[in-house]
Amino acid sequence: NAGVTQTPKFQVLKTGQSMTLQCAQDMNHNSMYWYRQDPGMGLRLIYYSASEGTTDKGEVPNGYNVSRLNKREFSLRLESAAPSQTSVYFCASSGTTLGEQFFGPGTRLTVL
Amino acid sequence: KQEVTQIPAALSVPEGENLVLNCSFTDSAIYNLQWFRQDPGKGLTSLLLIQSSQREQTSGRLNASLDKSSGRSTLYIAASQPGDSATYLCAVEDYGGSQGNLIFGKGTKLSVKP
């Protein structure tokens, strides 16, 4: 099992460009999450999806949109990238009643 | 609003030492507490999850305890090894936030010297 995979690993954008971060899990988990990690701020939840077909905002959703394409895949879209969105983005999934979350390797995004 | 604090921010120990990492949280209404390890430039690896009804969990040389009433958790690492060098993150899932929203501490950066 690959667990949680993310693409791309690295990305550089110019202000105003758009892009989609991809995430997939092969653990048959119902819930999936997008976090961002910033120095001095720790990890913060952007959006989550409790099940296929549902999405909800987390702590810092502004500037982002998400799509739960199917049970395996959960994508994060930046419509008009801003320098403040320079961060490391992590996707996670959980599938048990215990709530244990499993994380992907991350996408390092720089917005110039 | 739930806040999670980890002390110390950094710790350096010689190989073979037993050590304790601390995590405190401000609101005791939590579903669970999870400890993670993060290597430089990598993702998070789940180490242990303690449900709110549990007092401790063990995995190999790791033991995590939870005292919900005092808002504290500790991660005990026995016989530390250079391979244990990493940043350790504590996170709580509480009743007040979005489902599955983990509130993270800023981590303790551990360095184990050979």
PDB file of C-alpha atoms in Angstrom:
ATOM      1  CA  ASN A   1       0.000   0.000   0.000  1.00  0.00           C
ATOM      2  CA  ALA A   2       1.280   3.452  -0.931  1.00  0.00           C
ATOM      3  CA  GLY A   3      -0.772   5.131   1.825  1.00  0.00           C
ATOM      4  CA  VAL A   4      -1.345   8.816   1.059  1.00  0.00           C
ATOM      5  CA  THR A   5       0.315  10.211  -2.065  1.00  0.00           C
ATOM      6  CA  GLN A   6       0.584  13.831  -3.175  1.00  0.00           C
ATOM      7  CA  THR A   7       1.580  15.488  -6.424  1.00  0.00           C
ATOM      8  CA  PRO A   8       3.531  17.535  -7.215  1.00  0.00           C
ATOM      9  CA  LYS A   9       6.311  17.459  -4.601  1.00  0.00           C
ATOM     10  CA  PHE A  10       7.497  20.983  -5.437  1.00  0.00           C
ATOM     11  CA  GLN A  11       5.911  23.892  -7.307  1.00  0.00           C
ATOM     12  CA  VAL A  12       6.813  27.511  -7.986  1.00  0.00           C
ATOM     13  CA  LEU A  13       4.053  29.865  -9.107  1.00  0.00           C
ATOM     14  CA  LYS A  14       3.824  33.513  -9.966  1.00  0.00           C
ATOM     15  CA  THR A  15       1.258  35.677  -8.214  1.00  0.00           C
ATOM     16  CA  GLY A  16      -2.136  35.253  -9.872  1.00  0.00           C
ATOM     17  CA  GLN A  17      -1.460  31.842 -11.379  1.00  0.00           C
ATOM     18  CA  SER A  18      -3.672  28.894 -10.545  1.00  0.00           C
ATOM     19  CA  MET A  19      -2.884  25.303  -9.774  1.00  0.00           C
ATOM     20  CA  THR A  20      -4.348  22.126  -8.298  1.00  0.00           C
ATOM     21  CA  LEU A  21      -2.657  19.962  -5.702  1.00  0.00           C
ATOM     22  CA  GLN A  22      -3.575  16.316  -5.978  1.00  0.00           C
ATOM     23  CA  CYS A  23      -3.987  13.803  -3.167  1.00  0.00           C
ATOM     24  CA  ALA A  24      -4.932  10.136  -3.242  1.00  0.00           C
ATOM     25  CA  GLN A  25      -5.186   7.408  -0.598  1.00  0.00           C
ATOM     26  CA  ASP A  26      -5.439   3.668  -1.016  1.00  0.00           C
ATOM     27  CA  MET A  27      -6.553   2.785   2.531  1.00  0.00           C
ATOM     28  CA  ASN A  28     -10.307   2.996   1.796  1.00  0.00           C
ATOM     29  CA  HIS A  29     -10.629   5.870   4.273  1.00  0.00           C
ATOM     30  CA  ASN A  30     -13.785   7.961   4.401  1.00  0.00           C
ATOM     31  CA  SER A  31     -12.277  11.224   5.665  1.00  0.00           C
ATOM     32  CA  MET A  32      -9.625  13.336   3.995  1.00  0.00           C
ATOM     33  CA  TYR A  33      -7.987  16.619   4.990  1.00  0.00           C
ATOM     34  CA  TRP A  34      -5.800  19.417   3.663  1.00  0.00           C
ATOM     35  CA  TYR A  35      -3.404  21.204   6.040  1.00  0.00           C
ATOM     36  CA  ARG A  36      -0.783  23.854   5.538  1.00  0.00           C
ATOM     37  CA  GLN A  37       2.410  24.110   7.583  1.00  0.00           C
ATOM     38  CA  ASP A  38       4.113  27.451   8.121  1.00  0.00           C
ATOM     39  CA  PRO A  39       7.148  28.302  10.274  1.00  0.00           C
ATOM     40  CA  GLY A  40       6.042  29.553  13.672  1.00  0.00           C
ATOM     41  CA  MET A  41       2.380  28.719  12.971  1.00  0.00           C
ATOM     42  CA  GLY A  42       2.394  24.949  13.000  1.00  0.00           C
ATOM     43  CA  LEU A  43      -0.088  22.952  10.924  1.00  0.00           C
ATOM     44  CA  ARG A  44      -3.554  24.373  10.258  1.00  0.00           C
ATOM     45  CA  LEU A  45      -6.593  22.768   8.634  1.00  0.00           C
ATOM     46  CA  ILE A  46      -7.694  24.289   5.317  1.00  0.00           C
ATOM     47  CA  TYR A  47     -10.574  22.008   4.251  1.00  0.00           C
ATOM     48  CA  TYR A  48     -11.776  18.546   5.026  1.00  0.00           C
ATOM     49  CA  SER A  49     -14.103  15.936   3.568  1.00  0.00           C
ATOM     50  CA  ALA A  50     -15.894  13.636   5.978  1.00  0.00           C
ATOM     51  CA  SER A  51     -17.089  11.371   3.189  1.00  0.00           C
ATOM     52  CA  GLU A  52     -17.331  11.158  -0.574  1.00  0.00           C
ATOM     53  CA  GLY A  53     -19.437  14.045  -1.859  1.00  0.00           C
ATOM     54  CA  THR A  54     -19.031  16.319   1.160  1.00  0.00           C
ATOM     55  CA  THR A  55     -16.533  19.060   1.935  1.00  0.00           C
ATOM     56  CA  ASP A  56     -16.289  21.612   4.735  1.00  0.00           C
ATOM     57  CA  LYS A  57     -14.137  24.566   5.652  1.00  0.00           C
ATOM     58  CA  GLY A  58     -11.431  24.325   8.246  1.00  0.00           C
ATOM     59  CA  GLU A  59      -9.539  27.045  10.047  1.00  0.00           C
ATOM     60  CA  VAL A  60      -7.942  28.810   7.043  1.00  0.00           C
ATOM     61  CA  PRO A  61     -10.069  28.224   3.887  1.00  0.00           C
ATOM     62  CA  ASN A  62      -9.782  31.635   2.215  1.00  0.00           C
ATOM     63  CA  GLY A  63      -8.181  31.505  -1.224  1.00  0.00           C
ATOM     64  CA  TYR A  64      -8.703  27.772  -1.664  1.00  0.00           C
ATOM     65  CA  ASN A  65     -11.262  25.398  -3.131  1.00  0.00           C
ATOM     66  CA  VAL A  66     -11.468  21.616  -2.862  1.00  0.00           C
ATOM     67  CA  SER A  67     -13.015  18.720  -4.727  1.00  0.00           C
ATOM     68  CA  ARG A  68     -13.633  15.236  -3.398  1.00  0.00           C
ATOM     69  CA  LEU A  69     -13.497  13.501  -6.744  1.00  0.00           C
ATOM     70  CA  ASN A  70     -14.228  10.034  -5.359  1.00  0.00           C
ATOM     71  CA  LYS A  71     -13.433   8.103  -2.199  1.00  0.00           C
ATOM     72  CA  ARG A  72      -9.724   7.951  -3.059  1.00  0.00           C
ATOM     73  CA  GLU A  73      -8.994  11.462  -4.279  1.00  0.00           C
ATOM     74  CA  PHE A  74      -9.199  14.925  -2.709  1.00  0.00           C
ATOM     75  CA  SER A  75      -7.769  17.909  -4.580  1.00  0.00           C
ATOM     76  CA  LEU A  76      -6.936  21.435  -3.429  1.00  0.00           C
ATOM     77  CA  ARG A  77      -7.124  24.325  -5.891  1.00  0.00           C
ATOM     78  CA  LEU A  78      -5.575  27.756  -5.700  1.00  0.00           C
ATOM     79  CA  GLU A  79      -7.495  29.947  -8.158  1.00  0.00           C
ATOM     80  CA  SER A  80      -5.247  33.020  -7.947  1.00  0.00           C
ATOM     81  CA  ALA A  81      -2.092  32.319  -5.993  1.00  0.00           C
ATOM     82  CA  ALA A  82      -0.734  34.913  -3.554  1.00  0.00           C
ATOM     83  CA  PRO A  83       2.667  35.080  -1.806  1.00  0.00           C
ATOM     84  CA  SER A  84       0.860  34.436   1.504  1.00  0.00           C
ATOM     85  CA  GLN A  85       0.042  30.962   0.179  1.00  0.00           C
ATOM     86  CA  THR A  86       3.718  30.007   0.115  1.00  0.00           C
ATOM     87  CA  SER A  87       3.728  27.006   2.416  1.00  0.00           C
ATOM     88  CA  VAL A  88       4.039  23.253   2.697  1.00  0.00           C
ATOM     89  CA  TYR A  89       0.725  21.536   2.027  1.00  0.00           C
ATOM     90  CA  PHE A  90      -0.133  18.178   3.545  1.00  0.00           C
ATOM     91  CA  CYS A  91      -2.987  15.872   2.738  1.00  0.00           C
ATOM     92  CA  ALA A  92      -4.178  13.378   5.343  1.00  0.00           C
ATOM     93  CA  SER A  93      -6.817  10.688   5.644  1.00  0.00           C
ATOM     94  CA  SER A  94      -8.532   8.784   8.419  1.00  0.00           C
ATOM     95  CA  GLY A  95     -10.886   5.868   8.321  1.00  0.00           C
ATOM     96  CA  THR A  96     -11.338   4.404  11.755  1.00  0.00           C
ATOM     97  CA  THR A  97     -13.559   5.453  14.608  1.00  0.00           C
ATOM     98  CA  LEU A  98     -10.366   6.178  16.526  1.00  0.00           C
ATOM     99  CA  GLY A  99      -9.690   9.104  14.233  1.00  0.00           C
ATOM    100  CA  GLU A 100      -6.013   8.362  13.619  1.00  0.00           C
ATOM    101  CA  GLN A 101      -4.805  10.483  10.712  1.00  0.00           C
ATOM    102  CA  PHE A 102      -2.202   9.432   8.166  1.00  0.00           C
ATOM    103  CA  PHE A 103      -0.281  12.063   6.238  1.00  0.00           C
ATOM    104  CA  GLY A 104       1.185  12.324   2.762  1.00  0.00           C
ATOM    105  CA  PRO A 105       4.742  13.531   2.035  1.00  0.00           C
ATOM    106  CA  GLY A 106       3.689  17.118   1.327  1.00  0.00           C
ATOM    107  CA  THR A 107       3.857  19.644  -1.510  1.00  0.00           C
ATOM    108  CA  ARG A 108       6.259  22.551  -1.148  1.00  0.00           C
ATOM    109  CA  LEU A 109       4.716  25.566  -2.853  1.00  0.00           C
ATOM    110  CA  THR A 110       6.417  28.906  -3.450  1.00  0.00           C
ATOM    111  CA  VAL A 111       4.455  31.856  -4.811  1.00  0.00           C
ATOM    112  CA  LEU A 112       6.612  34.679  -6.154  1.00  0.00           C
TER     113      LEU A 112
ATOM    114  CA  LYS B   1     -10.046  28.235  21.534  1.00  0.00           C
ATOM    115  CA  GLN B   2      -7.898  25.135  21.983  1.00  0.00           C
ATOM    116  CA  GLU B   3      -4.181  25.793  22.188  1.00  0.00           C
ATOM    117  CA  VAL B   4      -1.456  23.167  22.244  1.00  0.00           C
ATOM    118  CA  THR B   5       1.987  23.891  23.661  1.00  0.00           C
ATOM    119  CA  GLN B   6       5.084  21.717  23.491  1.00  0.00           C
ATOM    120  CA  ILE B   7       8.042  22.193  25.780  1.00  0.00           C
ATOM    121  CA  PRO B   8      10.949  22.244  25.205  1.00  0.00           C
ATOM    122  CA  ALA B   9      11.153  23.574  21.649  1.00  0.00           C
ATOM    123  CA  ALA B  10      14.460  21.770  21.187  1.00  0.00           C
ATOM    124  CA  LEU B  11      16.284  19.041  23.068  1.00  0.00           C
ATOM    125  CA  SER B  12      19.716  17.494  22.615  1.00  0.00           C
ATOM    126  CA  VAL B  13      20.650  14.284  24.428  1.00  0.00           C
ATOM    127  CA  PRO B  14      23.421  11.676  24.214  1.00  0.00           C
ATOM    128  CA  GLU B  15      22.608   8.300  22.738  1.00  0.00           C
ATOM    129  CA  GLY B  16      21.135   5.822  25.205  1.00  0.00           C
ATOM    130  CA  GLU B  17      19.339   8.333  27.385  1.00  0.00           C
ATOM    131  CA  ASN B  18      15.695   8.002  28.309  1.00  0.00           C
ATOM    132  CA  LEU B  19      13.789  11.211  27.634  1.00  0.00           C
ATOM    133  CA  VAL B  20      10.391  12.816  28.016  1.00  0.00           C
ATOM    134  CA  LEU B  21       8.682  15.242  25.660  1.00  0.00           C
ATOM    135  CA  ASN B  22       5.839  17.337  27.009  1.00  0.00           C
ATOM    136  CA  CYS B  23       2.573  18.506  25.493  1.00  0.00           C
ATOM    137  CA  SER B  24      -0.122  20.603  27.152  1.00  0.00           C
ATOM    138  CA  PHE B  25      -3.547  21.679  25.908  1.00  0.00           C
ATOM    139  CA  THR B  26      -5.960  24.282  27.225  1.00  0.00           C
ATOM    140  CA  ASP B  27      -9.357  22.573  26.775  1.00  0.00           C
ATOM    141  CA  SER B  28      -9.823  19.089  28.213  1.00  0.00           C
ATOM    142  CA  ALA B  29     -12.835  18.318  25.961  1.00  0.00           C
ATOM    143  CA  ILE B  30     -10.889  16.236  23.452  1.00  0.00           C
ATOM    144  CA  TYR B  31     -11.667  13.124  21.395  1.00  0.00           C
ATOM    145  CA  ASN B  32      -8.070  11.986  21.235  1.00  0.00           C
ATOM    146  CA  LEU B  33      -4.444  13.020  21.232  1.00  0.00           C
ATOM    147  CA  GLN B  34      -1.966  11.952  18.608  1.00  0.00           C
ATOM    148  CA  TRP B  35       1.839  12.041  18.565  1.00  0.00           C
ATOM    149  CA  PHE B  36       3.677  12.384  15.250  1.00  0.00           C
ATOM    150  CA  ARG B  37       7.250  12.370  14.087  1.00  0.00           C
ATOM    151  CA  GLN B  38       8.442  14.629  11.263  1.00  0.00           C
ATOM    152  CA  ASP B  39      11.826  14.244   9.611  1.00  0.00           C
ATOM    153  CA  PRO B  40      13.310  17.298   7.817  1.00  0.00           C
ATOM    154  CA  GLY B  41      11.577  17.911   4.500  1.00  0.00           C
ATOM    155  CA  LYS B  42       9.232  14.978   5.026  1.00  0.00           C
ATOM    156  CA  GLY B  43       5.644  14.307   5.980  1.00  0.00           C
ATOM    157  CA  LEU B  44       4.272  13.336   9.370  1.00  0.00           C
ATOM    158  CA  THR B  45       4.460   9.787  10.653  1.00  0.00           C
ATOM    159  CA  SER B  46       1.857   8.766  13.187  1.00  0.00           C
ATOM    160  CA  LEU B  47       3.483   7.315  16.321  1.00  0.00           C
ATOM    161  CA  LEU B  48       0.716   6.850  18.870  1.00  0.00           C
ATOM    162  CA  LEU B  49      -2.918   7.809  19.322  1.00  0.00           C
ATOM    163  CA  ILE B  50      -4.507   7.972  22.763  1.00  0.00           C
ATOM    164  CA  GLN B  51      -8.279   8.083  22.993  1.00  0.00           C
ATOM    165  CA  SER B  52      -9.784  10.411  25.581  1.00  0.00           C
ATOM    166  CA  SER B  53     -10.822   7.433  27.734  1.00  0.00           C
ATOM    167  CA  GLN B  54      -7.296   5.982  27.802  1.00  0.00           C
ATOM    168  CA  ARG B  55      -4.379   6.829  30.081  1.00  0.00           C
ATOM    169  CA  GLU B  56      -1.488   5.575  27.961  1.00  0.00           C
ATOM    170  CA  GLN B  57      -0.379   3.797  24.811  1.00  0.00           C
ATOM    171  CA  THR B  58       2.854   1.961  24.088  1.00  0.00           C
ATOM    172  CA  SER B  59       4.675   1.083  20.894  1.00  0.00           C
ATOM    173  CA  GLY B  60       8.137  -0.397  21.152  1.00  0.00           C
ATOM    174  CA  ARG B  61      10.417   2.099  22.929  1.00  0.00           C
ATOM    175  CA  LEU B  62       7.694   4.750  22.943  1.00  0.00           C
ATOM    176  CA  ASN B  63       5.131   5.324  25.665  1.00  0.00           C
ATOM    177  CA  ALA B  64       2.600   8.128  25.585  1.00  0.00           C
ATOM    178  CA  SER B  65       0.472   9.127  28.551  1.00  0.00           C
ATOM    179  CA  LEU B  66      -2.587  11.324  28.781  1.00  0.00           C
ATOM    180  CA  ASP B  67      -3.947  13.236  31.775  1.00  0.00           C
ATOM    181  CA  LYS B  68      -7.021  14.885  30.334  1.00  0.00           C
ATOM    182  CA  SER B  69      -8.069  16.651  33.523  1.00  0.00           C
ATOM    183  CA  SER B  70      -4.776  18.516  33.777  1.00  0.00           C
ATOM    184  CA  GLY B  71      -4.456  18.992  30.001  1.00  0.00           C
ATOM    185  CA  ARG B  72      -1.145  17.169  29.669  1.00  0.00           C
ATOM    186  CA  SER B  73       0.468  14.413  27.672  1.00  0.00           C
ATOM    187  CA  THR B  74       3.999  13.075  27.701  1.00  0.00           C
ATOM    188  CA  LEU B  75       5.919  11.035  25.173  1.00  0.00           C
ATOM    189  CA  TYR B  76       8.577   8.858  26.777  1.00  0.00           C
ATOM    190  CA  ILE B  77      11.366   7.534  24.563  1.00  0.00           C
ATOM    191  CA  ALA B  78      13.493   4.794  26.081  1.00  0.00           C
ATOM    192  CA  ALA B  79      17.133   4.184  25.186  1.00  0.00           C
ATOM    193  CA  SER B  80      17.282   6.939  22.590  1.00  0.00           C
ATOM    194  CA  GLN B  81      19.137   6.376  19.303  1.00  0.00           C
ATOM    195  CA  PRO B  82      20.523   8.785  16.665  1.00  0.00           C
ATOM    196  CA  GLY B  83      17.727   7.576  14.365  1.00  0.00           C
ATOM    197  CA  ASP B  84      15.222   9.097  16.789  1.00  0.00           C
ATOM    198  CA  SER B  85      16.425  12.574  15.799  1.00  0.00           C
ATOM    199  CA  ALA B  86      13.417  14.399  14.346  1.00  0.00           C
ATOM    200  CA  THR B  87      10.716  16.894  15.270  1.00  0.00           C
ATOM    201  CA  TYR B  88       7.944  15.436  17.433  1.00  0.00           C
ATOM    202  CA  LEU B  89       4.495  16.937  17.128  1.00  0.00           C
ATOM    203  CA  CYS B  90       1.553  16.585  19.450  1.00  0.00           C
ATOM    204  CA  ALA B  91      -2.007  17.180  18.202  1.00  0.00           C
ATOM    205  CA  VAL B  92      -5.463  17.039  19.791  1.00  0.00           C
ATOM    206  CA  GLU B  93      -8.833  16.551  18.166  1.00  0.00           C
ATOM    207  CA  ASP B  94     -11.354  18.450  20.231  1.00  0.00           C
ATOM    208  CA  TYR B  95     -15.107  18.846  20.367  1.00  0.00           C
ATOM    209  CA  GLY B  96     -15.061  22.531  19.568  1.00  0.00           C
ATOM    210  CA  GLY B  97     -13.621  22.448  16.084  1.00  0.00           C
ATOM    211  CA  SER B  98     -14.385  20.912  12.701  1.00  0.00           C
ATOM    212  CA  GLN B  99     -14.601  17.149  12.594  1.00  0.00           C
ATOM    213  CA  GLY B 100     -11.133  15.673  12.498  1.00  0.00           C
ATOM    214  CA  ASN B 101      -9.535  19.060  12.924  1.00  0.00           C
ATOM    215  CA  LEU B 102      -6.265  18.351  14.668  1.00  0.00           C
ATOM    216  CA  ILE B 103      -4.864  21.255  16.663  1.00  0.00           C
ATOM    217  CA  PHE B 104      -1.093  20.971  16.553  1.00  0.00           C
ATOM    218  CA  GLY B 105       1.648  22.140  18.839  1.00  0.00           C
ATOM    219  CA  LYS B 106       4.747  23.673  17.283  1.00  0.00           C
ATOM    220  CA  GLY B 107       6.838  20.622  18.043  1.00  0.00           C
ATOM    221  CA  THR B 108       9.971  19.593  19.919  1.00  0.00           C
ATOM    222  CA  LYS B 109      13.076  19.199  17.784  1.00  0.00           C
ATOM    223  CA  LEU B 110      15.038  16.259  19.180  1.00  0.00           C
ATOM    224  CA  SER B 111      18.696  15.632  18.462  1.00  0.00           C
ATOM    225  CA  VAL B 112      20.295  12.404  19.722  1.00  0.00           C
ATOM    226  CA  LYS B 113      24.089  12.560  19.609  1.00  0.00           C
ATOM    227  CA  PRO B 114      26.115   9.366  18.997  1.00  0.00           C
TER     228      PRO B 114
END
